[in-house]
Each structure stands twice: as C-alpha cells, then as structure tokens.
PDB file of C-alpha atoms and ligand atoms in Angstrom:
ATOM      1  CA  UNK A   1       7.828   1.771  -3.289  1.00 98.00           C
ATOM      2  CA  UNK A   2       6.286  -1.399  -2.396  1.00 98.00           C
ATOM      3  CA  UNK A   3       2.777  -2.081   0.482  1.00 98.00           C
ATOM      4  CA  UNK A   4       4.406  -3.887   3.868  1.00 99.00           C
ATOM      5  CA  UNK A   5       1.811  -4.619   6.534  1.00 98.00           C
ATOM      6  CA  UNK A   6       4.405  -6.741   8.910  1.00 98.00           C
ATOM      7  CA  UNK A   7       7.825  -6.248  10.532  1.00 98.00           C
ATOM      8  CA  UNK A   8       9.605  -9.254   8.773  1.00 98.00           C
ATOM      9  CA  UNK A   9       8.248  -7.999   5.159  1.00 98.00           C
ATOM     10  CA  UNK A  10       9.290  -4.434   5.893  1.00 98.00           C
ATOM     11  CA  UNK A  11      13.178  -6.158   6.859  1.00 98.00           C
ATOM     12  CA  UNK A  12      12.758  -8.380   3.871  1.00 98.00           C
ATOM     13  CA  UNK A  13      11.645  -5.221   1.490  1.00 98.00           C
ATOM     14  CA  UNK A  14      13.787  -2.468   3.485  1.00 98.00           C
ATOM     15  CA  UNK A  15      17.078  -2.502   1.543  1.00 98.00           C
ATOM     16  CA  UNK A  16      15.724  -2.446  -2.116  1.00 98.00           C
ATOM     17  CA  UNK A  17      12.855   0.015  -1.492  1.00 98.00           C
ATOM     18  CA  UNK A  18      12.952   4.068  -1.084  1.00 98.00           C
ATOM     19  CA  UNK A  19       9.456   4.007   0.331  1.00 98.00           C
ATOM     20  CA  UNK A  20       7.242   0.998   2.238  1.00 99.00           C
ATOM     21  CA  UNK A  21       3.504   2.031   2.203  1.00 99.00           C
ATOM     22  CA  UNK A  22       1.311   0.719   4.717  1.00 99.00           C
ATOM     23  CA  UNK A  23      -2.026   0.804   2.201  1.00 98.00           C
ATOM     24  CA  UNK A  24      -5.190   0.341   3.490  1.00 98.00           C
ATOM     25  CA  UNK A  25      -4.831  -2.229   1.175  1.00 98.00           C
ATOM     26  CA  UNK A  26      -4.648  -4.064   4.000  1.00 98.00           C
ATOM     27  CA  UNK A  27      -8.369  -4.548   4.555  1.00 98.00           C
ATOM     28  CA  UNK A  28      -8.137  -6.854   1.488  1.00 97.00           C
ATOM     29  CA  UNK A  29      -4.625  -8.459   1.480  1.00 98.00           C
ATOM     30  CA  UNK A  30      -4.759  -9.512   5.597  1.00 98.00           C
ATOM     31  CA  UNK A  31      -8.404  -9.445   6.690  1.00 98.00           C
ATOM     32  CA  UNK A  32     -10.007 -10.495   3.898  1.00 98.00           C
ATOM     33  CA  UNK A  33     -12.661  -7.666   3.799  1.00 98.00           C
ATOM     34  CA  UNK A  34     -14.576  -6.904   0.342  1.00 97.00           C
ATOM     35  CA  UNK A  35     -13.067  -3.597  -0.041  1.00 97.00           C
ATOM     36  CA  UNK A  36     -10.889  -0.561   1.746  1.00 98.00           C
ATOM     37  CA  UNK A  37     -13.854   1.221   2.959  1.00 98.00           C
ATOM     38  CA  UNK A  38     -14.194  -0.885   6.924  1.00 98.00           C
ATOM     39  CA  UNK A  39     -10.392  -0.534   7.362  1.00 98.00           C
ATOM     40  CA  UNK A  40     -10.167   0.870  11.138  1.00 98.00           C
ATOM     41  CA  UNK A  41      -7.794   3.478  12.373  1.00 98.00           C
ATOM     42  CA  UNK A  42      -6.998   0.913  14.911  1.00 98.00           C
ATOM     43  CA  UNK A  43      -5.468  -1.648  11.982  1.00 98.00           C
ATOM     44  CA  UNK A  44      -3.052   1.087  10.165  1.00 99.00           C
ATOM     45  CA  UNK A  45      -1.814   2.073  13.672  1.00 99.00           C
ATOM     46  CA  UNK A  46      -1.163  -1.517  14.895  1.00 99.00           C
ATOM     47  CA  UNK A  47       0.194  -2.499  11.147  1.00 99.00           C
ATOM     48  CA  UNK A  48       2.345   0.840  10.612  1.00 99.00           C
ATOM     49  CA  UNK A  49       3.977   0.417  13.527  1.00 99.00           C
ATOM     50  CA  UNK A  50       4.672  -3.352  12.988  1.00 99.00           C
ATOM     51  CA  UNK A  51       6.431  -1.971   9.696  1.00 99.00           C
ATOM     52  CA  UNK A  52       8.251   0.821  11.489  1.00 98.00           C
ATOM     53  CA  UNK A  53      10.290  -1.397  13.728  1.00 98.00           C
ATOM     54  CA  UNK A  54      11.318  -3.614  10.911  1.00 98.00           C
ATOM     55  CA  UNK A  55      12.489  -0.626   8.625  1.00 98.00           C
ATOM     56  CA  UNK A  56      15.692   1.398   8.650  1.00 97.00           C
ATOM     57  CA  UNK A  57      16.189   2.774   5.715  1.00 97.00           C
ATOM     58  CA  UNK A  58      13.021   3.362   3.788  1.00 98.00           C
ATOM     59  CA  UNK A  59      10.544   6.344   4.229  1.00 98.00           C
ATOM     60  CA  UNK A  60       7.614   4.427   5.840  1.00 99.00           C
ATOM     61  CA  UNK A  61       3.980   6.437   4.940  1.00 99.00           C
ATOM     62  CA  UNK A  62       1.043   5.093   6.563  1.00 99.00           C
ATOM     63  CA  UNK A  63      -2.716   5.374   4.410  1.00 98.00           C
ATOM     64  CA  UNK A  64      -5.085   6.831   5.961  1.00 98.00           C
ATOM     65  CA  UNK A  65      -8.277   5.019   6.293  1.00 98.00           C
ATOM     66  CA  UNK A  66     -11.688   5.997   4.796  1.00 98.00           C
ATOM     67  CA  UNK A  67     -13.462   7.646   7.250  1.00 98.00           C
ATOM     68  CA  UNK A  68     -10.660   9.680   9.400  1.00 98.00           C
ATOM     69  CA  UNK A  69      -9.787  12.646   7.434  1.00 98.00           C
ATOM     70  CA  UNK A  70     -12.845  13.336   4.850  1.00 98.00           C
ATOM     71  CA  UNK A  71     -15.379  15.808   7.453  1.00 98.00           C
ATOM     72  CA  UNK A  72     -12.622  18.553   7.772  1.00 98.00           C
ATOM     73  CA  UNK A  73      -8.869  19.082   8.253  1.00 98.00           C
ATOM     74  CA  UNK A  74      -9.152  19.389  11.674  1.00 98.00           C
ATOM     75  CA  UNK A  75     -10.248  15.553  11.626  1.00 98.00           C
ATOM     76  CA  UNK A  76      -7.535  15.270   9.569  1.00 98.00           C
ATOM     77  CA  UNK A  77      -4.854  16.414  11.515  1.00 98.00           C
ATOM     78  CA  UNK A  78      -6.222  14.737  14.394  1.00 98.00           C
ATOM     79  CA  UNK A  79      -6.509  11.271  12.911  1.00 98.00           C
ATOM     80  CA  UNK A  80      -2.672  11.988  11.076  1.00 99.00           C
ATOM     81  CA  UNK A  81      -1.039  13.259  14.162  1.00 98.00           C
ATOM     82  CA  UNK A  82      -2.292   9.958  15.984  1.00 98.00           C
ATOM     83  CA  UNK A  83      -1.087   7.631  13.326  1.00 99.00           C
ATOM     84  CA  UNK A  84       2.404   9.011  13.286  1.00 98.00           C
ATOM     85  CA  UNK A  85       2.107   9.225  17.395  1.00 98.00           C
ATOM     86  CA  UNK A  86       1.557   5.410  17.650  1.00 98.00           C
ATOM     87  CA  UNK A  87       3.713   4.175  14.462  1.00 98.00           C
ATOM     88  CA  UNK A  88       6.594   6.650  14.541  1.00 98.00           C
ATOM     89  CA  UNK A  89       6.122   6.751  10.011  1.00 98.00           C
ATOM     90  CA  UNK A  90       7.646   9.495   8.684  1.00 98.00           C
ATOM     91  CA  UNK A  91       4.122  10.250   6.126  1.00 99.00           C
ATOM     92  CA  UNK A  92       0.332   9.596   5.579  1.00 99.00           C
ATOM     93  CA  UNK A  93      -0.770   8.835   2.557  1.00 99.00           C
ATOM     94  CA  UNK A  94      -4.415  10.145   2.019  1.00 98.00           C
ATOM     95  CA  UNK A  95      -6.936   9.755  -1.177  1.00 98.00           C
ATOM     96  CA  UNK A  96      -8.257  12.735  -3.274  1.00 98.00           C
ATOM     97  CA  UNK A  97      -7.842  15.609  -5.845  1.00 98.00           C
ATOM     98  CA  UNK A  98      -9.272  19.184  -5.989  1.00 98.00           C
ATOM     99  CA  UNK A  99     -11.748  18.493  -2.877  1.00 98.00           C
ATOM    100  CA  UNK A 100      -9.140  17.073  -0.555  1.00 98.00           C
ATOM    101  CA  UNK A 101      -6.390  19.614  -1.426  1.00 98.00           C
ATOM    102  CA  UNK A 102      -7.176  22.318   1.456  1.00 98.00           C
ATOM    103  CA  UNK A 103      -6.720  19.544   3.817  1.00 98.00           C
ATOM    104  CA  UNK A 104      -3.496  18.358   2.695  1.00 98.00           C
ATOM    105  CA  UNK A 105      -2.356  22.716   2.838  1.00 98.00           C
ATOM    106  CA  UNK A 106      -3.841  22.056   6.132  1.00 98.00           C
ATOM    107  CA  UNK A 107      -1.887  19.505   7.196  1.00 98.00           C
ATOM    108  CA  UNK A 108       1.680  19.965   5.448  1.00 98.00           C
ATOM    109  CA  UNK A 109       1.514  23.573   7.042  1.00 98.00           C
ATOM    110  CA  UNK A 110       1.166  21.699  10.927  1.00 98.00           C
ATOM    111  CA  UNK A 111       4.166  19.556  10.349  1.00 98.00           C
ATOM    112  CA  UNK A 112       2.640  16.531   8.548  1.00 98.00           C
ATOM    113  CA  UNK A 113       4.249  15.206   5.323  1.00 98.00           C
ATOM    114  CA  UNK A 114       1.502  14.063   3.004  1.00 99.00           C
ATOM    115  CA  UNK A 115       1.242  11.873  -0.098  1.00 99.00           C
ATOM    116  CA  UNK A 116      -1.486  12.205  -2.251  1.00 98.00           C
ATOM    117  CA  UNK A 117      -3.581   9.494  -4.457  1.00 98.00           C
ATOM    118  CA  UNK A 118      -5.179  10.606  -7.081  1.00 98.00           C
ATOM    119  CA  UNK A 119      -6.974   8.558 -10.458  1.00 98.00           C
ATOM    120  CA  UNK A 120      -8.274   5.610  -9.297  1.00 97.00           C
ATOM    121  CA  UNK A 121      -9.290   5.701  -5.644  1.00 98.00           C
ATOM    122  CA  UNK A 122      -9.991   2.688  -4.261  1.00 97.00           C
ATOM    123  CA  UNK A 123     -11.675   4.445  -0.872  1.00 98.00           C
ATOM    124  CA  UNK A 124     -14.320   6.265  -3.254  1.00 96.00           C
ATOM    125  CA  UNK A 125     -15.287   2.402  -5.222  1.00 96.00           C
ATOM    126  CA  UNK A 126     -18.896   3.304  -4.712  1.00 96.00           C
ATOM    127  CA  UNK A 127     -19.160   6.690  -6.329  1.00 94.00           C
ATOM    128  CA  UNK A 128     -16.463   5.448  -9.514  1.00 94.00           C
ATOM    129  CA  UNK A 129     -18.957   1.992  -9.677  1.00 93.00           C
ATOM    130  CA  UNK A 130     -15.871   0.245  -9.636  1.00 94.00           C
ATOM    131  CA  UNK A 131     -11.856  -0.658 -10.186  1.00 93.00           C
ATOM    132  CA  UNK A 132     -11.863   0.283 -14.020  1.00 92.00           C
ATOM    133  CA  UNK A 133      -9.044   2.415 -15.194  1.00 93.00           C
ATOM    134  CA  UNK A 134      -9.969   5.845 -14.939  1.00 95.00           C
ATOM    135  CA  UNK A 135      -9.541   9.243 -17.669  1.00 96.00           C
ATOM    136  CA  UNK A 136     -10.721   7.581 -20.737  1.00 95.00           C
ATOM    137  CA  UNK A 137     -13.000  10.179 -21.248  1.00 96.00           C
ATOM    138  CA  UNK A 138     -11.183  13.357 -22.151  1.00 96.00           C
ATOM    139  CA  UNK A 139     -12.878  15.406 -19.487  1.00 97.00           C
ATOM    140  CA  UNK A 140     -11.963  12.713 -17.019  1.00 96.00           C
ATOM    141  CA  UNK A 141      -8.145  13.129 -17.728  1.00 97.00           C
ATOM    142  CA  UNK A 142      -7.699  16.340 -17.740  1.00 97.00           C
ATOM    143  CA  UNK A 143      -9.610  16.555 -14.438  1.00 97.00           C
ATOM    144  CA  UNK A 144      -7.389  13.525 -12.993  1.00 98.00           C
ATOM    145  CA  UNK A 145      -4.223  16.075 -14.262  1.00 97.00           C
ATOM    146  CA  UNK A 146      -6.069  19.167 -12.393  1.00 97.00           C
ATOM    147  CA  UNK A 147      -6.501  17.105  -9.209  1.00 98.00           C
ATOM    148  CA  UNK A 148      -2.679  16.550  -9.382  1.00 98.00           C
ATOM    149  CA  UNK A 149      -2.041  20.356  -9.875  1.00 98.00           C
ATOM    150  CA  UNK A 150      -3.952  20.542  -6.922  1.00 98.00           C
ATOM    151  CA  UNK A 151      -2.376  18.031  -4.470  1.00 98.00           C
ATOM    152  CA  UNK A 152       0.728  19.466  -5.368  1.00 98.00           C
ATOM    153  CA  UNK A 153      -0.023  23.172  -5.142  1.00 98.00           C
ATOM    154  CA  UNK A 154      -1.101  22.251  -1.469  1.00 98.00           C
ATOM    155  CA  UNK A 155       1.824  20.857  -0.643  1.00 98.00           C
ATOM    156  CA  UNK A 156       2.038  16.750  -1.284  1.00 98.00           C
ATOM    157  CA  UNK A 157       5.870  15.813  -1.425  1.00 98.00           C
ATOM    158  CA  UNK A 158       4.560  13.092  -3.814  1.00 98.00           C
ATOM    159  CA  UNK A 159       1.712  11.894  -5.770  1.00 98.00           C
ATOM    160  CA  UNK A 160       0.750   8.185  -6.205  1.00 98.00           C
ATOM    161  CA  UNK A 161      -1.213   7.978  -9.704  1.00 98.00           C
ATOM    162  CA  UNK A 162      -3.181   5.314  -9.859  1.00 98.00           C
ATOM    163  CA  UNK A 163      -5.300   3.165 -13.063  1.00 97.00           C
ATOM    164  CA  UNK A 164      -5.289   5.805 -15.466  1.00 97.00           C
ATOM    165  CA  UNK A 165      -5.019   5.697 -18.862  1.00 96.00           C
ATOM    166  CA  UNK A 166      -1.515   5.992 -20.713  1.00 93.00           C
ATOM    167  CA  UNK A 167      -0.208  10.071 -21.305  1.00 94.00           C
ATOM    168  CA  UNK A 168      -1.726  11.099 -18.475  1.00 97.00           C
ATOM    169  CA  UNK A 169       1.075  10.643 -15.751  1.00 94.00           C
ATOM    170  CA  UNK A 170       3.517  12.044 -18.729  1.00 91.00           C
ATOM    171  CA  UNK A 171       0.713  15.124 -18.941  1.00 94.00           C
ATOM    172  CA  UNK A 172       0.769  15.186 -14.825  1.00 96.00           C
ATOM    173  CA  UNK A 173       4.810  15.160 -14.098  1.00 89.00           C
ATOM    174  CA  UNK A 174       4.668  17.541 -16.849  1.00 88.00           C
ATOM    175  CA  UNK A 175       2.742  20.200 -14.569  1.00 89.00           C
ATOM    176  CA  UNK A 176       3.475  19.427 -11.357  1.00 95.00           C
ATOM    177  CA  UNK A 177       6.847  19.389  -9.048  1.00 96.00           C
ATOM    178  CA  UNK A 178       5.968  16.380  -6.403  1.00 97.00           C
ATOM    179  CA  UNK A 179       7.327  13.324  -8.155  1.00 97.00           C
ATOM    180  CA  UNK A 180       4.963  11.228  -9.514  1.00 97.00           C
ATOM    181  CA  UNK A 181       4.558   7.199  -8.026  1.00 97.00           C
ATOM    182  CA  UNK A 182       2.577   5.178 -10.745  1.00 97.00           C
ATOM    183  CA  UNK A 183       0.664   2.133  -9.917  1.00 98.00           C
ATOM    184  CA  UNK A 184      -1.329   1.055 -13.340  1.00 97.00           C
ATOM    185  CA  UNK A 185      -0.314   4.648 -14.435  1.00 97.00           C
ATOM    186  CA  UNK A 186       2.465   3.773 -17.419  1.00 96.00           C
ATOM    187  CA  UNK A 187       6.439   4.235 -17.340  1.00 96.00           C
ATOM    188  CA  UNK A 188       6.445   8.089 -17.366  1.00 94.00           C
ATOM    189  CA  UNK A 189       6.329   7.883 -13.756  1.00 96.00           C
ATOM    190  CA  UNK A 190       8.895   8.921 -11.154  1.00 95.00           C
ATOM    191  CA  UNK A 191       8.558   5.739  -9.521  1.00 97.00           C
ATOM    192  CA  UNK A 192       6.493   2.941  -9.159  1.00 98.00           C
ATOM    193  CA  UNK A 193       4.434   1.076  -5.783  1.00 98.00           C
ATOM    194  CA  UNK A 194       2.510  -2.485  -6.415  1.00 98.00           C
ATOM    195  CA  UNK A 195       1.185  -4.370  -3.476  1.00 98.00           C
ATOM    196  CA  UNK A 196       3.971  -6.916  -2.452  1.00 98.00           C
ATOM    197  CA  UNK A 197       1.311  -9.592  -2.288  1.00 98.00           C
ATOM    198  CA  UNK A 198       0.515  -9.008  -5.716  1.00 98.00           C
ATOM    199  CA  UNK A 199       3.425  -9.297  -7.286  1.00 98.00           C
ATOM    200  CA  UNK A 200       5.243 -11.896  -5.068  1.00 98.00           C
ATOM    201  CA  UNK A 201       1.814 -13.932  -6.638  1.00 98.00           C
ATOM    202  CA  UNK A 202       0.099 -14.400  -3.287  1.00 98.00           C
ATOM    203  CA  UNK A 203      -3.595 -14.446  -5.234  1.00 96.00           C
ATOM    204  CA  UNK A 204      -4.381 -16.240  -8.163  1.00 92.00           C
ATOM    205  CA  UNK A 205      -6.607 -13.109  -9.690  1.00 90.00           C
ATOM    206  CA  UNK A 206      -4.203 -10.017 -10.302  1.00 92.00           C
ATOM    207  CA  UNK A 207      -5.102  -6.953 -12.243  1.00 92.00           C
ATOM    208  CA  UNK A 208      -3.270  -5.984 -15.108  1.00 92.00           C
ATOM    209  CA  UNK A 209      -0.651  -3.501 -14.409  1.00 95.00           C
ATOM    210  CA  UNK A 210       0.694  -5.755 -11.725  1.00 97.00           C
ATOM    211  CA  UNK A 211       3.858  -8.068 -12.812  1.00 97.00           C
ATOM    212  CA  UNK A 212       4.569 -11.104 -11.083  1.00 97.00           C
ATOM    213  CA  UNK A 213       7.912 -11.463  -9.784  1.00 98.00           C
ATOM    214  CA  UNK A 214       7.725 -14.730  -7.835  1.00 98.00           C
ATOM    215  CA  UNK A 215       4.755 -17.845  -7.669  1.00 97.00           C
ATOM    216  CA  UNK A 216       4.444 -17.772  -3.552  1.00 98.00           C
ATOM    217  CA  UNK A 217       1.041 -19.013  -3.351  1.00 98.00           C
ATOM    218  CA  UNK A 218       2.462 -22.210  -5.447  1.00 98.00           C
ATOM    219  CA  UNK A 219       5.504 -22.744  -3.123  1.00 98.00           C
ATOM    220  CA  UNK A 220       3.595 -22.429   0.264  1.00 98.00           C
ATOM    221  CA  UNK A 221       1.117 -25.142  -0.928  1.00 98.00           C
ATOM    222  CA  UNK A 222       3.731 -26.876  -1.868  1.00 98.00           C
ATOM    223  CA  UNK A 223       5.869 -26.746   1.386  1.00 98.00           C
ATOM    224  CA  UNK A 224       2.950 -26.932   3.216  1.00 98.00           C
ATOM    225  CA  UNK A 225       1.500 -30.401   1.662  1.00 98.00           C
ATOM    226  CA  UNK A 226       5.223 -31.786   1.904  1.00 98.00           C
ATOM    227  CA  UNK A 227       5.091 -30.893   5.682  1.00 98.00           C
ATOM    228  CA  UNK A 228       1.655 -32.459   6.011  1.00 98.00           C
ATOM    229  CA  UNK A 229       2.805 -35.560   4.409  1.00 98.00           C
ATOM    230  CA  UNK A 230       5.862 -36.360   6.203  1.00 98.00           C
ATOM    231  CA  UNK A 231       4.071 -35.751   9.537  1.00 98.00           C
ATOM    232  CA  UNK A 232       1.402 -38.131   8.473  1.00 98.00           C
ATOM    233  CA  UNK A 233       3.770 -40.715   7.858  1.00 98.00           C
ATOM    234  CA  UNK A 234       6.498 -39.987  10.592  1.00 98.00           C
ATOM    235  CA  UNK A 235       9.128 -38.846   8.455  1.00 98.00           C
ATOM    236  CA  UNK A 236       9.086 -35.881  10.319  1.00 98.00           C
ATOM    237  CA  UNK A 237      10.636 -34.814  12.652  1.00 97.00           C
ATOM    238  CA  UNK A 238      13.960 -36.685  12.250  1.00 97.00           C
ATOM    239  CA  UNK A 239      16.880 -37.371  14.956  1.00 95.00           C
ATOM    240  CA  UNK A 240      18.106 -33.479  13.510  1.00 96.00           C
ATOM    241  CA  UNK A 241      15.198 -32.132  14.524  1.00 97.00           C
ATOM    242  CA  UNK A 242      14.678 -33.573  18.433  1.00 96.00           C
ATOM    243  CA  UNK A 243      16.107 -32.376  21.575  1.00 96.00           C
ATOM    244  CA  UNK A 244      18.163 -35.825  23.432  1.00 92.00           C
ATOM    245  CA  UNK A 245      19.324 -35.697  26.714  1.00 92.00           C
ATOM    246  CA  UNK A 246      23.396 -35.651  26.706  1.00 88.00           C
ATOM    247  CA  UNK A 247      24.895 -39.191  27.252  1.00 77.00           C
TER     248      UNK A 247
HETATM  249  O1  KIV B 301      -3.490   0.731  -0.204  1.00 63.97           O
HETATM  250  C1  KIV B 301      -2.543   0.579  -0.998  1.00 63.97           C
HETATM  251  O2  KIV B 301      -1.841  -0.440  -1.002  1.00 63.97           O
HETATM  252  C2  KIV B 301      -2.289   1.665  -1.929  1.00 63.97           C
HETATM  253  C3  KIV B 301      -1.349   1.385  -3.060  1.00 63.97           C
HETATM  254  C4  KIV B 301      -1.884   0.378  -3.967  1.00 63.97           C
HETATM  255  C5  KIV B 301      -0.955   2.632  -3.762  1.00 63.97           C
HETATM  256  O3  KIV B 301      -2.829   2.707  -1.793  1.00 63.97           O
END
C-alpha cells in the first residue's frame, strides 16, 4: 500500500500496489497544514476521487478526517457513505482502538468496508503529546495489541499499525485475523503503506521507518533551475519546440 492524493500518482502507483490510501496525510503533504487535525471532508472527497479515476486495479480506501466520525456511528456512517458517494473508493480508513470499535461494527454491518489505524494516531497528536513511537511501556503495548483485538472483532478487513515498538505487530497478527499493514511497525507485518512523498524523497526531514527509494526533491530543483536558465538566456525554446507555418 502506498498514500496517492492525485490521478496521475494513482496511474503511476496503480500496477505495483494492492491498495492506494488517500491519508489525511494530505493536510501535510499538499496543503502544507501543521498537522491532520483541519483536514476537511471536502479535501478527501475532492482528492479520493481524483485517485479513483486514475486507479484500476488497486483497492482505493479513503481516511476519514478528524472530526467526521468521532460523536457517534451514525456520524459515521453518514460522513463514510458520502465519501464513497462522491469518490466511488471501495474503503474508509478511520483512526482508533477499543473506543472506536462499535463504530466500525456499526459501519461494516451497513455495507461499509473499514480499515482500522491503530498505535500511533496521528489525528489524536494532542492527547499522545506527539509523533514518538508508541508501546514502550508494557501497559502501552499490550493495550495497542487489545485495540487491535478490538478493530478486528468489529469487523476491520485490515489493520494499519502504526510507530510501535518492535514484537508488537508479531504479538498483534498473532491474535487477530484482519491482516496487519505496518507503517514504522517492523517486518512481521502483512504488508506495508509509507507516504509516496516520503519515500520518493519529496522532504528533506523523514522519520525513521521511512526508506527512500528515489531523491525527487533533488531532480525537480534540478530540472527546474536548468529550465530557468535556458529561458534566461534563450536557449529555450528551440526550432523543436515552436509551431512554423507550412512553407
Ligand atoms: O494519512 C496517511 O497517509 C496514513 C498512512 C500514513 C497510514 O494514515
């Protein structure tokens, strides 16, 4: 699973991934906002279905954003069924253990697939105080592994773990039947999602579990002061690149 938020990323990403997600990592990766938590209902429908019509073969799940399924499951269902209304995605993807798992019963039993998030939770930053791994504390783990008993008992068709310490995604597929998508959450994982951004080096500041597979930011400055250099000094455009009148 890799994060698409465009319809040329999800046809770039399509054929080599099982899943896209549309996170709500979006509020940070496009818009520049300080964290998850102002990410608008408004941006995951325009975005998912932006992603939707540039996927085939991949399961496309939409996040759902802070704010739009937390006061009940009614609000839940309400904000879920409009998402996959307006983007045609074939999941949500919402955040939360123990507390959030009558919602997700709630909402798998009306004909919505859910995937749950569970460990670190980036929509909940100001209760954790932070984007520190989480169960280093032994109470902390095996409540992280109770959460995903929960998701799954409810009725999650998978579970994205994510920044917890090492054994405990071994100690959750251990216990639970929804296969387990690890981001920061060790090889004993199902699968695994990173943000594409992130590991196609888009930022200069990663965190550690993420792996760089390409140095984009470098090559778009680079392109982009070649460009501005040949149009300051009219190498560009050439004869190949200017329409002439036939003779
Ligand atoms: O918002 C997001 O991109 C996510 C992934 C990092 C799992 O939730």
């Amino acid at each position: 699973m890799l994060t698409a938020y465009t319809m040329r990323m999800a046809q770039l990403l399509d054929p080599h991934c099982d899943m896209l997600l549309v996170g709500d990592s979006l509020g940070q990766v496009i818009y520049g906002l300080p964290s998850t938590i102002p990410v608008t209902m408004e941006m995951m429908c325009a975005h998912g279905a932006a992603v939707v019509r540039g996927s085939w073969h991949a399961l496309v799940a939409v996040d759902m954003p802070f704010g739009s399924y937390e006061a009940s499951p009614a609000q839940a269902f309400e904000s879920a069924a409009r998402i996959m209304k307006e983007t045609g995605c074939a999941a949500v993807k919402l955040e939360g253990g123990e507390a959030i798992a009558p919602t997700i019963e709630f909402l798998t039993h009306r004909g919505i697939p859910v995937i749950g998030h569970i460990g670190l939770t980036p929509q909940a930053v100001n209760i954790l105080g932070g984007y520190g791994a989480r169960g280093r504390e032994q109470c902390e783990a095996e409540k992280i592994v109770a959460d995903a008993r929960a998701v799954d008992e409810a009725g999650a068709f998978s579970i994205v773990v994510e920044g917890v310490m090492e054994g405990i995604a071994s100690d959750i597929a251990r216990t639970t039947g929804a296969p387990v998508i690890g981001i920061g959450a060790s090889a004993d994982c199902d699968g695994q999602v990173l943000v594409t951004d992130d590991m196609l080096g888009m930022f200069e500041r990663t965190p550690r579990f993420v792996k760089r597979y390409d140095d984009l930011a470098e090559r778009i400055g680079n392109a982009a002061r070649a460009y501005a250099q040949e149009v300051r000094s009219r190498t560009f455009p050439t004869a190949d690149q200017t329409y002439r009148p036939k003779s």
